[in-house]
Amino acid sequence: MQQVTSDIMTFRGSHFDLGVATAKWLQQTPLLSNRQQEWKKRIPRFDIDINETYQIYQTYAPQIWDELMGLQSVLKLPTRQIILNFGHFRFTDLKESGCTVFQGQDYLVRNYDYHPATYDGRYLLYQPTDGGLAQIGPTSRVTGRMDGMNEAGLAMAYNFMHRKHPANGFVCYMIGRLILEYCNNVTEAIQLLKNIPHRSSFSYILMDKELNHVIVEVTPRSIEVRHDVFCTNHFEILTHENRNYTKESTERLARVMKQTPEHIDMHTAFKIFNDPQYEIYSKLFRSWSGTIHTSMYHPQSLTAYMTLGENKPPEMIDFNSWLEGNDLSISHFTGFIDTDLTFANM
């Protein structure tokens, strides 16, 4: 059992300036050198097309390109390296993973299951001044998001499905960022998912302030929308796209369904997700499927809840209060995780 930490970063300003602040944070951590070492092991099989990536960002997310340029202004890396490490278009180092999501009557709770070596250890509250919606949640690969909620009350999480037959498109953590950055509600998020190119196959779980909620099954080839409250790591509609082995995912889904009845309150649901005795929280870290954090979002009150590791009551952040100009009372999360694997930020 080791103690782990995630920094909480708050920022109000332009995307370029966020990139500058993020780069300065990166320089104080081993995260960037760890990512570069990982890419050396996975040299892409084709060259990065800088102009193609630039044009894609100008079409879908010009402000986020400004953020990449802010990172570059401090890190002094070639544009190719900036795109490789932070652009999240066409290039991915994903492996099979877990993750479980339940949408209650007015909240979304999620276990993020993956490998510690990929974990940023940064939770970000960002209020842009040059376009885009303010957002809260843990970052992924620095510029992406693992899950989160925006100022309009749209909450988002995603679950891995498979890596078969990838295409040229955005990676999941950047897609999650685009949803939070540009969509006010479920309807807009579905439309964005239909419009943008996708690299891999994921389910995107969405709930907005009006409590509309859906699960959007996405592959590079097709997209389907289902109205359900449970999601693990297999498709229910696009079943022909599922990976060959789904037994663990279907068994975990059955456990979630059994233990989270329709009217379960949010705090009980959080405990069921975060306490290993209920067998939703996972310790399969060496299989890239261990639970690193449990997060929860309440769209109507704009409050977010977060715990690192297992069996611990969540910290609550009043996102609405922060949007009104008030400072946070906490600067980091801590927790204990039952693995000796090294975290990327430690």
Short mmCIF file of C-alpha atoms in Angstrom, two decimals:
data_model
loop_
_atom_site.label_atom_id
_atom_site.label_comp_id
_atom_site.label_asym_id
_atom_site.label_seq_id
_atom_site.Cartn_x
_atom_site.Cartn_y
_atom_site.Cartn_z
CA MET A 1 0.00 0.00 0.00
CA GLN A 2 1.50 3.33 -1.04
CA GLN A 3 0.37 6.90 -0.50
CA VAL A 4 -0.32 8.82 -3.70
CA THR A 5 -1.02 12.46 -4.38
CA SER A 6 -2.79 14.49 -7.05
CA ASP A 7 -2.23 18.23 -7.31
CA ILE A 8 -5.23 20.52 -7.66
CA MET A 9 -4.54 23.32 -10.12
CA THR A 10 -6.84 26.29 -10.73
CA PHE A 11 -6.48 28.70 -13.61
CA ARG A 12 -8.43 31.60 -15.10
CA GLY A 13 -7.17 33.03 -18.38
CA SER A 14 -6.50 32.30 -22.03
CA HIS A 15 -5.69 28.87 -23.40
CA PHE A 16 -2.19 30.00 -24.36
CA ASP A 17 -1.57 31.16 -20.81
CA LEU A 18 -2.95 27.87 -19.47
CA GLY A 19 -0.38 26.11 -21.66
CA VAL A 20 2.36 28.27 -20.15
CA ALA A 21 1.21 27.53 -16.58
CA THR A 22 0.88 23.82 -17.34
CA ALA A 23 4.38 23.68 -18.81
CA LYS A 24 5.82 25.29 -15.68
CA TRP A 25 3.97 22.69 -13.58
CA LEU A 26 5.34 19.93 -15.80
CA GLN A 27 8.89 21.14 -15.25
CA GLN A 28 8.45 20.47 -11.54
CA THR A 29 7.41 16.85 -12.11
CA PRO A 30 8.91 13.76 -13.81
CA LEU A 31 5.81 13.46 -15.96
CA LEU A 32 7.22 14.79 -19.23
CA SER A 33 10.40 12.70 -19.11
CA ASN A 34 8.29 9.63 -18.29
CA ARG A 35 6.06 10.25 -21.31
CA GLN A 36 9.04 10.71 -23.61
CA GLN A 37 10.51 7.43 -22.40
CA GLU A 38 7.20 5.70 -23.12
CA TRP A 39 7.14 7.05 -26.67
CA LYS A 40 10.68 5.75 -27.27
CA LYS A 41 9.26 2.28 -26.62
CA ARG A 42 6.38 2.91 -29.03
CA ILE A 43 7.87 4.79 -31.96
CA PRO A 44 4.96 5.61 -34.31
CA ARG A 45 4.89 3.67 -37.55
CA PHE A 46 4.23 6.81 -39.55
CA ASP A 47 5.37 10.41 -39.44
CA ILE A 48 3.43 13.15 -37.78
CA ASP A 49 1.80 15.46 -40.29
CA ILE A 50 2.06 18.83 -38.57
CA ASN A 51 -0.10 20.67 -41.10
CA GLU A 52 -2.84 18.02 -40.95
CA THR A 53 -2.94 18.24 -37.16
CA TYR A 54 -2.97 22.04 -37.27
CA GLN A 55 -5.89 22.04 -39.73
CA ILE A 56 -7.84 19.54 -37.62
CA TYR A 57 -7.42 21.74 -34.55
CA GLN A 58 -8.41 24.86 -36.46
CA THR A 59 -11.60 23.04 -37.47
CA TYR A 60 -12.59 21.57 -34.12
CA ALA A 61 -10.63 23.21 -31.30
CA PRO A 62 -8.52 26.28 -32.22
CA GLN A 63 -8.24 27.37 -28.60
CA ILE A 64 -6.67 24.05 -27.61
CA TRP A 65 -4.08 24.52 -30.35
CA ASP A 66 -3.24 27.83 -28.64
CA GLU A 67 -2.76 25.83 -25.44
CA LEU A 68 -0.30 23.55 -27.24
CA MET A 69 1.61 26.62 -28.39
CA GLY A 70 1.69 27.90 -24.81
CA LEU A 71 3.25 24.60 -23.75
CA GLN A 72 5.80 24.88 -26.55
CA SER A 73 6.77 28.44 -25.60
CA VAL A 74 8.07 27.16 -22.25
CA LEU A 75 9.19 23.62 -23.00
CA LYS A 76 11.04 24.61 -26.20
CA LEU A 77 10.19 21.30 -27.86
CA PRO A 78 9.81 20.91 -31.64
CA THR A 79 6.22 21.06 -32.87
CA ARG A 80 6.41 17.36 -33.73
CA GLN A 81 7.15 16.51 -30.09
CA ILE A 82 4.42 18.83 -28.81
CA ILE A 83 1.87 17.08 -31.04
CA LEU A 84 3.14 13.63 -30.08
CA ASN A 85 2.98 14.31 -26.35
CA PHE A 86 0.00 16.63 -26.08
CA GLY A 87 -1.98 16.73 -29.36
CA HIS A 88 -3.76 13.37 -28.98
CA PHE A 89 -4.73 13.08 -32.63
CA ARG A 90 -3.86 9.82 -34.44
CA PHE A 91 -1.34 8.73 -31.77
CA THR A 92 -2.26 6.67 -28.73
CA ASP A 93 -0.53 4.47 -26.18
CA LEU A 94 -3.76 2.89 -24.96
CA LYS A 95 -3.97 -0.65 -23.66
CA GLU A 96 -6.97 -2.68 -22.52
CA SER A 97 -8.38 -1.15 -19.35
CA GLY A 98 -11.30 -1.23 -16.95
CA CYS A 99 -13.57 1.62 -15.71
CA THR A 100 -17.12 1.45 -14.41
CA VAL A 101 -19.83 4.14 -14.53
CA PHE A 102 -23.26 4.47 -12.94
CA GLN A 103 -25.70 7.32 -13.53
CA GLY A 104 -28.01 7.84 -10.58
CA GLN A 105 -31.08 10.02 -10.51
CA ASP A 106 -29.08 13.27 -10.42
CA TYR A 107 -25.39 12.27 -10.36
CA LEU A 108 -22.73 10.35 -12.26
CA VAL A 109 -20.18 8.19 -10.39
CA ARG A 110 -17.15 6.65 -12.03
CA ASN A 111 -14.16 4.42 -11.23
CA TYR A 112 -11.12 5.22 -13.33
CA ASP A 113 -9.24 1.95 -13.83
CA TYR A 114 -5.87 2.00 -15.57
CA HIS A 115 -2.10 1.75 -15.00
CA PRO A 116 -0.37 4.05 -12.45
CA ALA A 117 2.43 4.86 -14.92
CA THR A 118 -0.08 6.76 -17.07
CA TYR A 119 -1.63 8.88 -14.30
CA ASP A 120 -1.01 12.64 -14.43
CA GLY A 121 -1.74 13.31 -10.78
CA ARG A 122 -3.36 16.64 -11.63
CA TYR A 123 -6.93 17.81 -11.08
CA LEU A 124 -7.79 21.01 -12.93
CA LEU A 125 -10.36 23.76 -12.57
CA TYR A 126 -10.11 25.98 -15.64
CA GLN A 127 -12.12 29.09 -16.53
CA PRO A 128 -11.13 30.30 -20.02
CA THR A 129 -11.30 33.94 -21.07
CA ASP A 130 -10.92 33.38 -24.82
CA GLY A 131 -13.78 31.01 -25.61
CA GLY A 132 -14.94 27.62 -24.43
CA LEU A 133 -16.66 26.47 -21.26
CA ALA A 134 -15.12 26.31 -17.79
CA GLN A 135 -14.48 22.76 -16.62
CA ILE A 136 -13.43 20.65 -13.64
CA GLY A 137 -11.89 17.20 -13.47
CA PRO A 138 -8.70 15.12 -13.55
CA THR A 139 -6.42 15.65 -16.53
CA SER A 140 -5.14 12.87 -18.77
CA ARG A 141 -1.89 13.13 -20.74
CA VAL A 142 -1.74 16.77 -19.64
CA THR A 143 -4.15 18.36 -22.14
CA GLY A 144 -6.89 15.69 -22.10
CA ARG A 145 -9.52 14.77 -19.53
CA MET A 146 -10.36 11.44 -17.87
CA ASP A 147 -13.80 12.55 -16.71
CA GLY A 148 -15.27 15.86 -15.65
CA MET A 149 -18.02 18.46 -15.68
CA ASN A 150 -18.36 21.91 -17.22
CA GLU A 151 -20.01 25.15 -16.13
CA ALA A 152 -23.19 24.26 -18.06
CA GLY A 153 -23.61 21.18 -15.87
CA LEU A 154 -22.63 18.60 -18.49
CA ALA A 155 -20.81 15.66 -16.88
CA MET A 156 -18.72 13.22 -18.94
CA ALA A 157 -16.85 9.96 -18.52
CA TYR A 158 -15.67 7.33 -20.99
CA ASN A 159 -14.99 3.60 -20.93
CA PHE A 160 -12.55 1.68 -23.10
CA MET A 161 -13.98 -0.92 -25.48
CA HIS A 162 -11.21 -2.12 -27.79
CA ARG A 163 -8.23 -1.13 -29.98
CA LYS A 164 -9.23 -3.07 -33.10
CA HIS A 165 -9.04 -1.31 -36.48
CA PRO A 166 -8.05 2.21 -35.36
CA ALA A 167 -8.46 5.19 -37.68
CA ASN A 168 -7.10 8.72 -37.98
CA GLY A 169 -8.92 10.66 -35.30
CA PHE A 170 -8.88 12.10 -31.80
CA VAL A 171 -8.00 9.91 -28.82
CA CYS A 172 -10.51 9.43 -25.98
CA TYR A 173 -8.95 11.84 -23.50
CA MET A 174 -8.97 14.66 -26.06
CA ILE A 175 -12.52 13.79 -27.08
CA GLY A 176 -13.52 14.04 -23.43
CA ARG A 177 -11.88 17.46 -23.33
CA LEU A 178 -13.72 18.60 -26.48
CA ILE A 179 -17.06 17.56 -24.97
CA LEU A 180 -16.43 19.58 -21.82
CA GLU A 181 -14.94 22.50 -23.71
CA TYR A 182 -17.66 23.01 -26.31
CA CYS A 183 -20.93 21.25 -25.34
CA ASN A 184 -23.67 22.61 -23.10
CA ASN A 185 -25.84 19.51 -22.92
CA VAL A 186 -26.27 15.89 -23.97
CA THR A 187 -27.74 16.81 -27.37
CA GLU A 188 -24.74 18.94 -28.29
CA ALA A 189 -22.33 16.27 -27.05
CA ILE A 190 -23.97 13.59 -29.20
CA GLN A 191 -23.71 15.87 -32.24
CA LEU A 192 -20.03 16.55 -31.56
CA LEU A 193 -19.34 12.81 -31.24
CA LYS A 194 -21.04 12.28 -34.59
CA ASN A 195 -19.00 15.03 -36.25
CA ILE A 196 -15.44 14.46 -35.08
CA PRO A 197 -13.07 11.69 -36.26
CA HIS A 198 -12.34 8.92 -33.73
CA ARG A 199 -9.12 7.01 -33.23
CA SER A 200 -10.47 4.07 -31.19
CA SER A 201 -13.64 2.50 -29.78
CA PHE A 202 -15.14 3.85 -26.55
CA SER A 203 -18.42 4.47 -24.79
CA TYR A 204 -18.99 8.07 -23.70
CA ILE A 205 -21.30 8.47 -20.71
CA LEU A 206 -23.09 11.82 -20.47
CA MET A 207 -25.44 13.61 -18.05
CA ASP A 208 -26.49 17.25 -18.22
CA LYS A 209 -28.08 19.79 -15.88
CA GLU A 210 -31.58 18.82 -17.01
CA LEU A 211 -30.68 15.23 -15.99
CA ASN A 212 -30.80 13.96 -19.56
CA HIS A 213 -28.41 11.04 -19.70
CA VAL A 214 -27.15 8.68 -22.40
CA ILE A 215 -24.36 6.27 -23.23
CA VAL A 216 -22.89 6.84 -26.68
CA GLU A 217 -21.19 3.81 -28.23
CA VAL A 218 -18.49 4.99 -30.64
CA THR A 219 -16.08 3.32 -33.04
CA PRO A 220 -14.15 4.85 -35.95
CA ARG A 221 -16.86 3.33 -38.16
CA SER A 222 -20.17 3.89 -36.38
CA ILE A 223 -21.98 5.50 -33.46
CA GLU A 224 -25.07 4.43 -31.51
CA VAL A 225 -26.89 6.05 -28.59
CA ARG A 226 -28.46 3.98 -25.82
CA HIS A 227 -30.46 5.11 -22.81
CA ASP A 228 -29.04 3.24 -19.86
CA VAL A 229 -27.39 4.02 -16.52
CA PHE A 230 -24.69 1.32 -16.36
CA CYS A 231 -21.49 1.00 -18.37
CA THR A 232 -18.42 -1.21 -18.11
CA ASN A 233 -16.16 -2.29 -20.98
CA HIS A 234 -18.31 -3.83 -23.66
CA PHE A 235 -20.86 -2.51 -26.14
CA GLU A 236 -24.54 -3.39 -25.76
CA ILE A 237 -25.60 -2.26 -29.27
CA LEU A 238 -22.42 -2.47 -31.33
CA THR A 239 -21.78 -5.99 -30.07
CA HIS A 240 -20.01 -7.02 -33.28
CA GLU A 241 -17.32 -4.50 -32.32
CA ASN A 242 -16.64 -6.00 -28.88
CA ARG A 243 -13.27 -7.49 -28.05
CA ASN A 244 -13.11 -11.26 -27.90
CA TYR A 245 -12.96 -11.47 -24.10
CA THR A 246 -15.79 -9.65 -22.27
CA LYS A 247 -16.41 -12.06 -19.38
CA GLU A 248 -14.83 -9.83 -16.72
CA SER A 249 -16.71 -6.78 -18.02
CA THR A 250 -20.09 -8.53 -18.09
CA GLU A 251 -19.56 -9.97 -14.60
CA ARG A 252 -18.61 -6.54 -13.22
CA LEU A 253 -21.68 -5.06 -14.91
CA ALA A 254 -23.86 -7.65 -13.17
CA ARG A 255 -22.35 -6.74 -9.79
CA VAL A 256 -22.96 -3.03 -10.39
CA MET A 257 -26.56 -3.61 -11.44
CA LYS A 258 -27.24 -5.79 -8.41
CA GLN A 259 -25.80 -3.31 -5.90
CA THR A 260 -27.01 0.03 -7.30
CA PRO A 261 -30.82 0.12 -7.41
CA GLU A 262 -32.55 2.97 -9.20
CA HIS A 263 -33.10 5.22 -6.17
CA ILE A 264 -29.75 4.68 -4.41
CA ASP A 265 -28.41 7.93 -2.95
CA MET A 266 -25.16 9.37 -4.25
CA HIS A 267 -23.08 8.85 -1.10
CA THR A 268 -24.02 5.18 -0.85
CA ALA A 269 -23.26 4.72 -4.53
CA PHE A 270 -19.87 6.32 -4.06
CA LYS A 271 -19.03 3.94 -1.21
CA ILE A 272 -20.08 0.91 -3.26
CA PHE A 273 -17.76 2.02 -6.04
CA ASN A 274 -14.85 2.88 -3.77
CA ASP A 275 -14.89 0.04 -1.19
CA PRO A 276 -13.19 -3.15 -2.48
CA GLN A 277 -15.60 -5.40 -0.58
CA TYR A 278 -18.29 -4.67 -3.19
CA GLU A 279 -15.99 -5.93 -6.00
CA ILE A 280 -16.43 -2.94 -8.30
CA TYR A 281 -13.21 -1.27 -7.14
CA SER A 282 -10.37 -3.18 -8.80
CA LYS A 283 -6.79 -3.94 -7.73
CA LEU A 284 -5.67 -5.34 -11.10
CA PHE A 285 -3.04 -2.63 -11.57
CA ARG A 286 -0.54 -4.87 -13.35
CA SER A 287 -3.25 -5.74 -15.87
CA TRP A 288 -3.86 -2.03 -16.58
CA SER A 289 -7.23 -2.26 -14.81
CA GLY A 290 -6.70 -1.08 -11.21
CA THR A 291 -8.91 1.66 -9.77
CA ILE A 292 -6.87 4.83 -9.29
CA HIS A 293 -9.66 7.25 -8.48
CA THR A 294 -13.38 7.35 -7.86
CA SER A 295 -15.07 10.54 -9.04
CA MET A 296 -18.63 11.81 -8.90
CA TYR A 297 -20.43 14.80 -10.41
CA HIS A 298 -23.70 16.48 -9.47
CA PRO A 299 -24.72 18.60 -12.49
CA GLN A 300 -27.52 20.58 -10.87
CA SER A 301 -25.44 21.92 -7.97
CA LEU A 302 -22.15 21.98 -9.93
CA THR A 303 -20.38 20.03 -7.19
CA ALA A 304 -17.67 17.46 -7.83
CA TYR A 305 -16.39 14.66 -5.58
CA MET A 306 -13.06 12.87 -5.75
CA THR A 307 -11.09 10.18 -3.92
CA LEU A 308 -7.71 8.69 -4.74
CA GLY A 309 -7.39 5.03 -3.84
CA GLU A 310 -9.75 2.87 -1.86
CA ASN A 311 -12.32 3.05 0.92
CA LYS A 312 -12.17 6.77 1.68
CA PRO A 313 -14.91 9.41 1.83
CA PRO A 314 -14.62 11.84 -1.08
CA GLU A 315 -13.46 15.43 -1.00
CA MET A 316 -16.15 17.78 -2.31
CA ILE A 317 -15.37 20.78 -4.51
CA ASP A 318 -18.00 23.46 -5.03
CA PHE A 319 -17.31 24.27 -8.67
CA ASN A 320 -20.06 26.89 -8.78
CA SER A 321 -18.49 28.77 -5.87
CA TRP A 322 -15.11 28.73 -7.60
CA LEU A 323 -16.70 30.03 -10.82
CA GLU A 324 -18.04 32.95 -8.78
CA GLY A 325 -14.48 33.87 -7.81
CA ASN A 326 -13.97 32.08 -4.52
CA ASP A 327 -10.74 30.20 -3.81
CA LEU A 328 -10.54 26.51 -2.94
CA SER A 329 -9.72 25.34 0.56
CA ILE A 330 -7.66 22.35 -0.61
CA SER A 331 -4.60 22.08 -2.86
CA HIS A 332 -4.27 18.33 -3.41
CA PHE A 333 -5.85 14.92 -2.97
CA THR A 334 -4.12 12.06 -1.19
CA GLY A 335 -5.01 8.41 -0.86
CA PHE A 336 -3.60 4.90 -0.50
CA ILE A 337 -3.39 2.45 -3.39
CA ASP A 338 -2.51 -1.21 -3.02
CA THR A 339 0.30 -1.48 -5.57
CA ASP A 340 4.06 -0.97 -5.71
CA LEU A 341 3.93 0.26 -9.30
CA THR A 342 5.35 3.74 -9.83
CA PHE A 343 3.02 6.62 -10.65
CA ALA A 344 4.04 8.86 -13.57
CA ASN A 345 4.05 12.01 -11.41
CA MET A 346 6.03 10.50 -8.52
#
